[in-house]
mmCIF file of C-alpha atoms in Angstrom:
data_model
loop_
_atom_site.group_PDB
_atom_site.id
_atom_site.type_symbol
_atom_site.label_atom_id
_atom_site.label_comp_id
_atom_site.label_asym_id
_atom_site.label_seq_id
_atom_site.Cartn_x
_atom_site.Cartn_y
_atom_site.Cartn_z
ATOM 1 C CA UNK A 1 -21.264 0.998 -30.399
ATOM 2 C CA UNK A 2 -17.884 -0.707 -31.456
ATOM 3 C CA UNK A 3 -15.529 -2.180 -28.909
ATOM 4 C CA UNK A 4 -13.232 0.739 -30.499
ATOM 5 C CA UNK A 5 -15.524 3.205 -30.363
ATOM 6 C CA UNK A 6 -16.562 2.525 -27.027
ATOM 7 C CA UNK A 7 -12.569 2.782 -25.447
ATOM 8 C CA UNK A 8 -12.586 6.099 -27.671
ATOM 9 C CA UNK A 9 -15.626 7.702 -26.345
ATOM 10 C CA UNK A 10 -14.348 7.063 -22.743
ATOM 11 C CA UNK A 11 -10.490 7.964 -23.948
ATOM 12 C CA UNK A 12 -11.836 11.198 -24.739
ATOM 13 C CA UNK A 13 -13.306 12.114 -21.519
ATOM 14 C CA UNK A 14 -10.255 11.415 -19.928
ATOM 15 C CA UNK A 15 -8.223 13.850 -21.937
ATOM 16 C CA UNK A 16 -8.536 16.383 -19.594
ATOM 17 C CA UNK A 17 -7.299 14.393 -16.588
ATOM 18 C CA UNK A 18 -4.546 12.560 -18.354
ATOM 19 C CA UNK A 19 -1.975 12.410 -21.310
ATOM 20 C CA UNK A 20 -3.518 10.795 -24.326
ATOM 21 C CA UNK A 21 -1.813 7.564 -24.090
ATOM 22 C CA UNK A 22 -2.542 7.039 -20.471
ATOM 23 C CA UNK A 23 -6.119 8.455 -20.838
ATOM 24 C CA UNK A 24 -6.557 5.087 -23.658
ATOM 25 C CA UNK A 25 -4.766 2.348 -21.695
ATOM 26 C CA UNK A 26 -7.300 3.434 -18.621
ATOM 27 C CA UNK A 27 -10.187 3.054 -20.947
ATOM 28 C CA UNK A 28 -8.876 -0.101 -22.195
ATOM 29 C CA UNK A 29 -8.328 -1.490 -18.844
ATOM 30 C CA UNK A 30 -12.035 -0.411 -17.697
ATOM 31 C CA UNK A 31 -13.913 -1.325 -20.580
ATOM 32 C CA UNK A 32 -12.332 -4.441 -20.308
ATOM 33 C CA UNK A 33 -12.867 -4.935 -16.568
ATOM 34 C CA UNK A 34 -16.641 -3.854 -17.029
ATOM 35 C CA UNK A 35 -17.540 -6.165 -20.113
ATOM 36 C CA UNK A 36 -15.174 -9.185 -18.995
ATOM 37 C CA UNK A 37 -13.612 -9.423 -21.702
ATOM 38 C CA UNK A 38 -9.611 -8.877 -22.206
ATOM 39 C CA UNK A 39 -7.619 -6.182 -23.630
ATOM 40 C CA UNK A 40 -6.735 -8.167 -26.120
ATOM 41 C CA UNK A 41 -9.856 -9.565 -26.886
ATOM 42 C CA UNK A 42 -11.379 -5.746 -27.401
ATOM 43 C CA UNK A 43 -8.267 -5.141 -29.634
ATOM 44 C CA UNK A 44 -8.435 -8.111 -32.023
ATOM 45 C CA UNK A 45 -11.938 -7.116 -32.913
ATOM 46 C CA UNK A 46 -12.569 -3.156 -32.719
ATOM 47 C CA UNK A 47 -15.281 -3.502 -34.688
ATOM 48 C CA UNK A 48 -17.532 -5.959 -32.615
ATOM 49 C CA UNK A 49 -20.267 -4.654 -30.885
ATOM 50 C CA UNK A 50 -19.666 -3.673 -27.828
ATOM 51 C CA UNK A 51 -23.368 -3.082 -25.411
ATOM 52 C CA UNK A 52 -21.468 -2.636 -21.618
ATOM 53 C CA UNK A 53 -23.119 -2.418 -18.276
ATOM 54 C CA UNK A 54 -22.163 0.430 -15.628
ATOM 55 C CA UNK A 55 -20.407 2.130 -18.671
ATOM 56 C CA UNK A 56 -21.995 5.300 -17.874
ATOM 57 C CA UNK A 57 -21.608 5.604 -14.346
ATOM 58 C CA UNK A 58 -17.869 4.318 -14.150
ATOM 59 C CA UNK A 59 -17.520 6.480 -17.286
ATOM 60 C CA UNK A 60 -18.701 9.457 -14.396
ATOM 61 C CA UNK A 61 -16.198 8.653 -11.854
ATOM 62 C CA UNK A 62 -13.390 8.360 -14.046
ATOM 63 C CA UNK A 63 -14.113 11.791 -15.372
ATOM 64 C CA UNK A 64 -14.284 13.094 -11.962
ATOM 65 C CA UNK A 65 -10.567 11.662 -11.550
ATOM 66 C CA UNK A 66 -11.655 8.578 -9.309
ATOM 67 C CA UNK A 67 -8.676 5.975 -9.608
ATOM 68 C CA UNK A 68 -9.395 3.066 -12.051
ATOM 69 C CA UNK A 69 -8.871 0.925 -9.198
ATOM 70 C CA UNK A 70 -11.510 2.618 -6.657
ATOM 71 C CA UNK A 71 -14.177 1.914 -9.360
ATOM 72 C CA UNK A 72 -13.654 -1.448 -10.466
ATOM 73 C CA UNK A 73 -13.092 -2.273 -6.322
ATOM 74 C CA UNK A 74 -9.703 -3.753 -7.157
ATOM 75 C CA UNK A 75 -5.925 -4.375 -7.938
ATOM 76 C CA UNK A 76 -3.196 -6.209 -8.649
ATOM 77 C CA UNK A 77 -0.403 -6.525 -6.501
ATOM 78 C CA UNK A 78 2.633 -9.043 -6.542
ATOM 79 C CA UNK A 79 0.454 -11.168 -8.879
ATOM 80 C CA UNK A 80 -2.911 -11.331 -6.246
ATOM 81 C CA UNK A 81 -6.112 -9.350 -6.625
ATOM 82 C CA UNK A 82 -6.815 -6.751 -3.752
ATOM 83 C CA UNK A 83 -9.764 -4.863 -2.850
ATOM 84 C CA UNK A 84 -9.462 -0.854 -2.496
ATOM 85 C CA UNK A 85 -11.465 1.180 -1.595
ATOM 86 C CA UNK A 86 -12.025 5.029 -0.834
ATOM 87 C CA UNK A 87 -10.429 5.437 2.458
ATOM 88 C CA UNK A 88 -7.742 2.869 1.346
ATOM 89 C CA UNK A 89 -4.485 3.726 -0.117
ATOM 90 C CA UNK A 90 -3.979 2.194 -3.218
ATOM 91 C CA UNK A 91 -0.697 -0.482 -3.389
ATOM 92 C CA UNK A 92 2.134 0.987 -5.133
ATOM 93 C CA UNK A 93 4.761 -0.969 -7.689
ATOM 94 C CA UNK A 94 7.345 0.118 -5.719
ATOM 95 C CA UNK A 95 5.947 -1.580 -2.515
ATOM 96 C CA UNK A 96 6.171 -5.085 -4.659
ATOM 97 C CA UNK A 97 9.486 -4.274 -4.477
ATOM 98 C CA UNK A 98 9.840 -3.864 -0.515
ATOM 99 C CA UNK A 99 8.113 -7.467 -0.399
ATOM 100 C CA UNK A 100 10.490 -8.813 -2.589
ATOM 101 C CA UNK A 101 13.389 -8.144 -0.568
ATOM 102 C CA UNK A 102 11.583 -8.973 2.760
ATOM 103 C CA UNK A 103 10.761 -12.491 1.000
ATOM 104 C CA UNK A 104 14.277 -12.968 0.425
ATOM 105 C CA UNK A 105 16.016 -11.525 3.579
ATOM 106 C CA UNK A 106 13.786 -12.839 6.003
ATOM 107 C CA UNK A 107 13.728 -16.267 5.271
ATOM 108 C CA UNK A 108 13.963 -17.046 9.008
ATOM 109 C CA UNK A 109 11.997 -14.750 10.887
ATOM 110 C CA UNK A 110 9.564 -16.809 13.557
ATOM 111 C CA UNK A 111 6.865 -13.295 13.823
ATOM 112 C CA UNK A 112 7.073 -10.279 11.407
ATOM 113 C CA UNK A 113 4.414 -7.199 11.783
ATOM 114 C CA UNK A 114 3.585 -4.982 9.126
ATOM 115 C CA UNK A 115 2.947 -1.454 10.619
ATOM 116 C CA UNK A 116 0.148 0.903 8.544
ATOM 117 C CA UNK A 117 -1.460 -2.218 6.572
ATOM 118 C CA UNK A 118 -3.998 -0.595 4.740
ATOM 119 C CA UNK A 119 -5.301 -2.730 2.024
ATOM 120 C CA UNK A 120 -3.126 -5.243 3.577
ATOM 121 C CA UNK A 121 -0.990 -6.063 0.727
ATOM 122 C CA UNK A 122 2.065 -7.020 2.175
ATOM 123 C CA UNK A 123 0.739 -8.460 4.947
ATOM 124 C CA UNK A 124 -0.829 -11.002 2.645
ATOM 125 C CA UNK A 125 1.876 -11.061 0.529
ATOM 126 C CA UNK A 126 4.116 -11.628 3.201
ATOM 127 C CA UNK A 127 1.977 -14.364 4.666
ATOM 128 C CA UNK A 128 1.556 -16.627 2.087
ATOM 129 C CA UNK A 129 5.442 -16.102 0.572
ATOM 130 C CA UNK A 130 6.611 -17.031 4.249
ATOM 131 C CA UNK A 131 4.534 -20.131 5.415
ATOM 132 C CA UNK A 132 6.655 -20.498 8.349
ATOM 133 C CA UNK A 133 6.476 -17.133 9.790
ATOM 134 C CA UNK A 134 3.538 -15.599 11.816
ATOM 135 C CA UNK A 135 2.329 -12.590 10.394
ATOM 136 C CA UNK A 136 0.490 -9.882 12.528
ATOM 137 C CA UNK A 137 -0.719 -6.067 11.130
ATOM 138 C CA UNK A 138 -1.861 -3.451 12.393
ATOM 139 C CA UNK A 139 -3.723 0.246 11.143
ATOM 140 C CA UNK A 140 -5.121 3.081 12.579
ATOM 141 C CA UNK A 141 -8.155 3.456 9.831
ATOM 142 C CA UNK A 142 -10.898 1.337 10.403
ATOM 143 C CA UNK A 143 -11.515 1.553 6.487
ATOM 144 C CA UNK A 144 -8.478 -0.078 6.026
ATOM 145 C CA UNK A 145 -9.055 -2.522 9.015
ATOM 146 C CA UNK A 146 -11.881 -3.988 6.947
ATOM 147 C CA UNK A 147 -10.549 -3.855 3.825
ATOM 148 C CA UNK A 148 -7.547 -5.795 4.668
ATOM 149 C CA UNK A 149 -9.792 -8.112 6.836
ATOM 150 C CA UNK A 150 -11.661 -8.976 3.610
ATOM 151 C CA UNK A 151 -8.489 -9.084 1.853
ATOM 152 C CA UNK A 152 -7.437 -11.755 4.016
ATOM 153 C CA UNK A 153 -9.861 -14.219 4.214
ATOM 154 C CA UNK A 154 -10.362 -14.008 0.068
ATOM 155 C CA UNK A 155 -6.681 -14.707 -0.103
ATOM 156 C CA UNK A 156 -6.352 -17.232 3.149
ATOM 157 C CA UNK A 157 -3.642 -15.016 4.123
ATOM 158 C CA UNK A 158 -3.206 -15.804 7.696
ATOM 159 C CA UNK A 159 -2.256 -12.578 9.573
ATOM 160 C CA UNK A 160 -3.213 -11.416 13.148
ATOM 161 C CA UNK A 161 -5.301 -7.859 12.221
ATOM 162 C CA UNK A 162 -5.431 -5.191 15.327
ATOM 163 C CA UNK A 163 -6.021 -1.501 15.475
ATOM 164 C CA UNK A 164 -3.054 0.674 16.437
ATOM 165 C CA UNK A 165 -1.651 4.033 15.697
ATOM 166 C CA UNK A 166 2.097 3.943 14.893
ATOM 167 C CA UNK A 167 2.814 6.851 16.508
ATOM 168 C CA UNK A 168 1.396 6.106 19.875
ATOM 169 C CA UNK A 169 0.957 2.820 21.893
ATOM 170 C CA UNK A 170 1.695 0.562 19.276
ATOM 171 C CA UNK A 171 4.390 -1.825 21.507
ATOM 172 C CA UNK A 172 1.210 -2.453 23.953
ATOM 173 C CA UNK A 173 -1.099 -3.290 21.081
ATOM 174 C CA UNK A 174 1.178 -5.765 20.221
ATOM 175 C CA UNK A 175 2.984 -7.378 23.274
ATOM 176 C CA UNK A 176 4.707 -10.302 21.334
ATOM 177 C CA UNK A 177 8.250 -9.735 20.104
ATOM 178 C CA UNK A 178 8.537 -9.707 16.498
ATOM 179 C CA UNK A 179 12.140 -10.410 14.143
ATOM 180 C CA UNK A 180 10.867 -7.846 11.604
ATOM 181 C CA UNK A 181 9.019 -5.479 11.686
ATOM 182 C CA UNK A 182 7.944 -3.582 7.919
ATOM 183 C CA UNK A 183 6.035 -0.191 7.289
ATOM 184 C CA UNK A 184 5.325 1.406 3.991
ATOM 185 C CA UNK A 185 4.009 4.501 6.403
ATOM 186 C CA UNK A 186 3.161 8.125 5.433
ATOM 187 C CA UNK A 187 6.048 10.328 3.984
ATOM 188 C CA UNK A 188 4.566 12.942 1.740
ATOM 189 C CA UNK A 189 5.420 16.309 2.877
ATOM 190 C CA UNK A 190 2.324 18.417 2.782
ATOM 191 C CA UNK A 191 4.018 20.896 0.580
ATOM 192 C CA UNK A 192 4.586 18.557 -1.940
ATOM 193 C CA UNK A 193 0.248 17.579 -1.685
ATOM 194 C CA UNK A 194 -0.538 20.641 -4.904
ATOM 195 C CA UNK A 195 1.739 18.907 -7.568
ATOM 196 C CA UNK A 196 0.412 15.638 -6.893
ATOM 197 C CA UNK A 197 -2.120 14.351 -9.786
ATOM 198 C CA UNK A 198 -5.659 15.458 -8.802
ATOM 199 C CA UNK A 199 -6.570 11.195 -9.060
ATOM 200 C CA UNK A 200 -4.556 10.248 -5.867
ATOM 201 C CA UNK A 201 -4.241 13.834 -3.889
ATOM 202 C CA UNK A 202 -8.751 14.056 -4.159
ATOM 203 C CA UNK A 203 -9.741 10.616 -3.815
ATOM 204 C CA UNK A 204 -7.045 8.682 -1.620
ATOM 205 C CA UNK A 205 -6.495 8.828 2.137
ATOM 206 C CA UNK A 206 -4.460 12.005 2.842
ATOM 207 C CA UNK A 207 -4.250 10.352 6.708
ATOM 208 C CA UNK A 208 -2.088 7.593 4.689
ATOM 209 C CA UNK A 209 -0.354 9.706 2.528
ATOM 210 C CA UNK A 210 0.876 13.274 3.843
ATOM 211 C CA UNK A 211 3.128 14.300 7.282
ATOM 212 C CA UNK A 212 4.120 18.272 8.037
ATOM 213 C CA UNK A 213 7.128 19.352 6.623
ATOM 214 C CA UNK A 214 8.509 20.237 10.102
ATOM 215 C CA UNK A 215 8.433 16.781 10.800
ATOM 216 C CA UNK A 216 8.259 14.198 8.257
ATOM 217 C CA UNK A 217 9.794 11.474 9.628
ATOM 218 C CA UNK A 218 8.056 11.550 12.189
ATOM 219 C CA UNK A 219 6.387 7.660 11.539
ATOM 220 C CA UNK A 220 9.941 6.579 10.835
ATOM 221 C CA UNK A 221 11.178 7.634 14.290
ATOM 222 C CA UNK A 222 7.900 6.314 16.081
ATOM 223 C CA UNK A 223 8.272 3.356 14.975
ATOM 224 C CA UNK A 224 12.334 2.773 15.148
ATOM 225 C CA UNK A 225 11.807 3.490 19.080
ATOM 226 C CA UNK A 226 8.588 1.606 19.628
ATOM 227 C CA UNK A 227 11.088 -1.342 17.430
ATOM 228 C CA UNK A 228 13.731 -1.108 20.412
ATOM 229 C CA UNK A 229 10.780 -2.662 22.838
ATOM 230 C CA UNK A 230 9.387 -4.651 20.059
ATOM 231 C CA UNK A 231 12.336 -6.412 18.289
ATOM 232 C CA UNK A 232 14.150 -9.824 19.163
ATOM 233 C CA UNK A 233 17.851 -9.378 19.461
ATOM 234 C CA UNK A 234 19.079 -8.235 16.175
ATOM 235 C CA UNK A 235 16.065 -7.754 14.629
ATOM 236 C CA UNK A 236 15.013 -5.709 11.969
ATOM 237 C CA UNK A 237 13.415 -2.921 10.463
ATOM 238 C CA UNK A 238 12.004 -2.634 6.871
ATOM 239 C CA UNK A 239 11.077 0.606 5.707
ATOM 240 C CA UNK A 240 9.598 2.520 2.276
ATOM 241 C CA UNK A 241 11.066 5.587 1.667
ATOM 242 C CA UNK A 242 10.405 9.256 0.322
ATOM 243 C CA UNK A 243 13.218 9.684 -1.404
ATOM 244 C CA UNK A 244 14.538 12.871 -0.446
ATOM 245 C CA UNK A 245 14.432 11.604 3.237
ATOM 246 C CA UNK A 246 16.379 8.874 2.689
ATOM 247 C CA UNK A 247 19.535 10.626 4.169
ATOM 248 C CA UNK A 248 17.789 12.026 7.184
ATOM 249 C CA UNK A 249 16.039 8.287 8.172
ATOM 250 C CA UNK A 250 19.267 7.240 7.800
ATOM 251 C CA UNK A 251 20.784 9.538 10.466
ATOM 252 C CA UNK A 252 17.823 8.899 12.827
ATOM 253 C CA UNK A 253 18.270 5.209 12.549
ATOM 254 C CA UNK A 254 21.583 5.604 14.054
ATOM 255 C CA UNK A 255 20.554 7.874 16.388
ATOM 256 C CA UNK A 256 17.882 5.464 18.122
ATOM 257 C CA UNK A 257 20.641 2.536 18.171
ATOM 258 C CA UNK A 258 20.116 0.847 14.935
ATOM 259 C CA UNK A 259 22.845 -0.886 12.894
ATOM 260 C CA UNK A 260 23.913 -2.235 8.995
ATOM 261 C CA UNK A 261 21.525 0.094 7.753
ATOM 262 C CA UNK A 262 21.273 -0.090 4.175
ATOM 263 C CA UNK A 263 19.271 2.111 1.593
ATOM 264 C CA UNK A 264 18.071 0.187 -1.704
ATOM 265 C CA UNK A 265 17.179 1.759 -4.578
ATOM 266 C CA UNK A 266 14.323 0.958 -6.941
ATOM 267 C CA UNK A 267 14.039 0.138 -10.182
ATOM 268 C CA UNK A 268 14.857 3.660 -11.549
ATOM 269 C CA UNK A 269 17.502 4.066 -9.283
ATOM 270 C CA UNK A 270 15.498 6.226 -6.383
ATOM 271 C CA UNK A 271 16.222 5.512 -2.877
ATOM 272 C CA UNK A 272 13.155 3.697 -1.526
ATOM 273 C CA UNK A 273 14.268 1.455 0.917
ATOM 274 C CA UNK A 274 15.876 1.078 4.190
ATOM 275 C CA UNK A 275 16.390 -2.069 6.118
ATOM 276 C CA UNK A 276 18.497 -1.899 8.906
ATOM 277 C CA UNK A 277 19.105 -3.737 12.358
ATOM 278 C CA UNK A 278 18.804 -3.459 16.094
ATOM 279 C CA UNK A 279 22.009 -3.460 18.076
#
């Protein structure tokens, strides 16, 4: 079969899962990822044969609405390569954009921890963009405790891994005192888990993704008082945000003694991050 023919065939099982256009630019991207070649290559010359290994079966799982990134065992985020997983949430653009600021506002921080790791993207990020600072991380999931383990020591990212849960215990899993500390934790309101697209609500971790309604900010708060124990003098707390709970987090923050807190928006204007500082 063609190199075109080939991303049709596969665009076309994907019809049912996607739009059109984003059914064809996953096909692109997998073909490509399964035959080594790049997108561009396969589009300069559509009518080169095209004979690909583990078509089929990746062909199978994309069908059944597996991520892209589950089946070729990897993505891209702030310009590294990651391994996911099932079990492991997949990073988010948006989340490039919380370790963007962090890069920039904490130029001084001495420790930083990154509460719910997962793949350990910013983590790793943070690690090798900050040099100076000592990195530590911590999840609940021991799929994402070896995932980000691996994720590590491909990248040399050196961050301090331990198991914690966020909502309980996590100031004696981590003793030090930190000048930061950053979560992208769970936010999605379990009423809100039937409109999500079958790809991510089926096949990635609801433990990493969903919270009751009666009490969705609830990491949030767990982690701004565990922060009161945990954070040097005027340290601070870097949060991703559902965007509807941006107000409430807000009021919370002040509640537990925090000050300066600040919501930034992202790059189509929703409110998806908080930073804000102990008193």
């Amino acid at each position: 079969m063609t190199r075109r023919g080939t991303i049709d065939a596969l665009a076309a099982r994907l019809t049912g899962l996607y739009d059109a256009r984003e059914a064809r630019s996953i096909a692109l991207a997998a073909v490509a990822e399964l035959s080594g070649l790049s997108p561009s290559a396969l589009l300069t010359d559509p009518e080169a044969e095209l004979a690909v290994e583990g078509l089929e079966e990746a062909a199978a799982r994309l069908a059944a609405g597996e991520p892209l990134q589950y089946v070729v065992g990897h993505t891209e985020f702030y310009g590294r390569r990651f391994a996911v997983r099932e079990g492991v949430l997949i990073p988010r653009p948006e989340t490039e954009e919380l370790v963007d600021a962090i890069l920039h506002g904490e130029r001084e921080a001495r420790r930083l921890l990154d509460v719910g790791t997962g793949s350990g993207c910013i983590a790793a990020s943070l690690a090798l963009g900050m040099p100076g600072t000592e990195v530590f991380a911590a999840d609940i999931s021991d799929d994402a405790l070896t995932v980000a383990a691996e994720n590590f020591q491909q990248l040399g990212a050196a961050v301090t891994l331990r198991k914690a849960d966020a909502l309980n215990g996590l100031e004696e899993a981590f003793p030090e005192r930190f000048d930061a500390i950053v979560s992208n934790p769970p936010y999605v309101p379990e009423s809100d888990r039937a409109a999500m697209h079958p790809n991510v609500r089926d096949h990635e971790p609801g433990l990493a993704l969903f919270v009751p309604d009666d009490d969705a900010i609830r990491f949030y708060r767990a982690i701004a008082r565990a922060g009161r124990r945990m954070l040097t003098p005027g340290g601070r707390l870097w949060f991703e945000i559902y965007e509807r709970a941006a107000a409430e987090i807000v009021r919370m923050l002040g509640a537990e003694g925090y000050t300066d807190t600040e919501v930034r928006k992202d790059l189509f204007g929703k409110p998806r991050m908080v930073c804000t500082r102990l008193k």
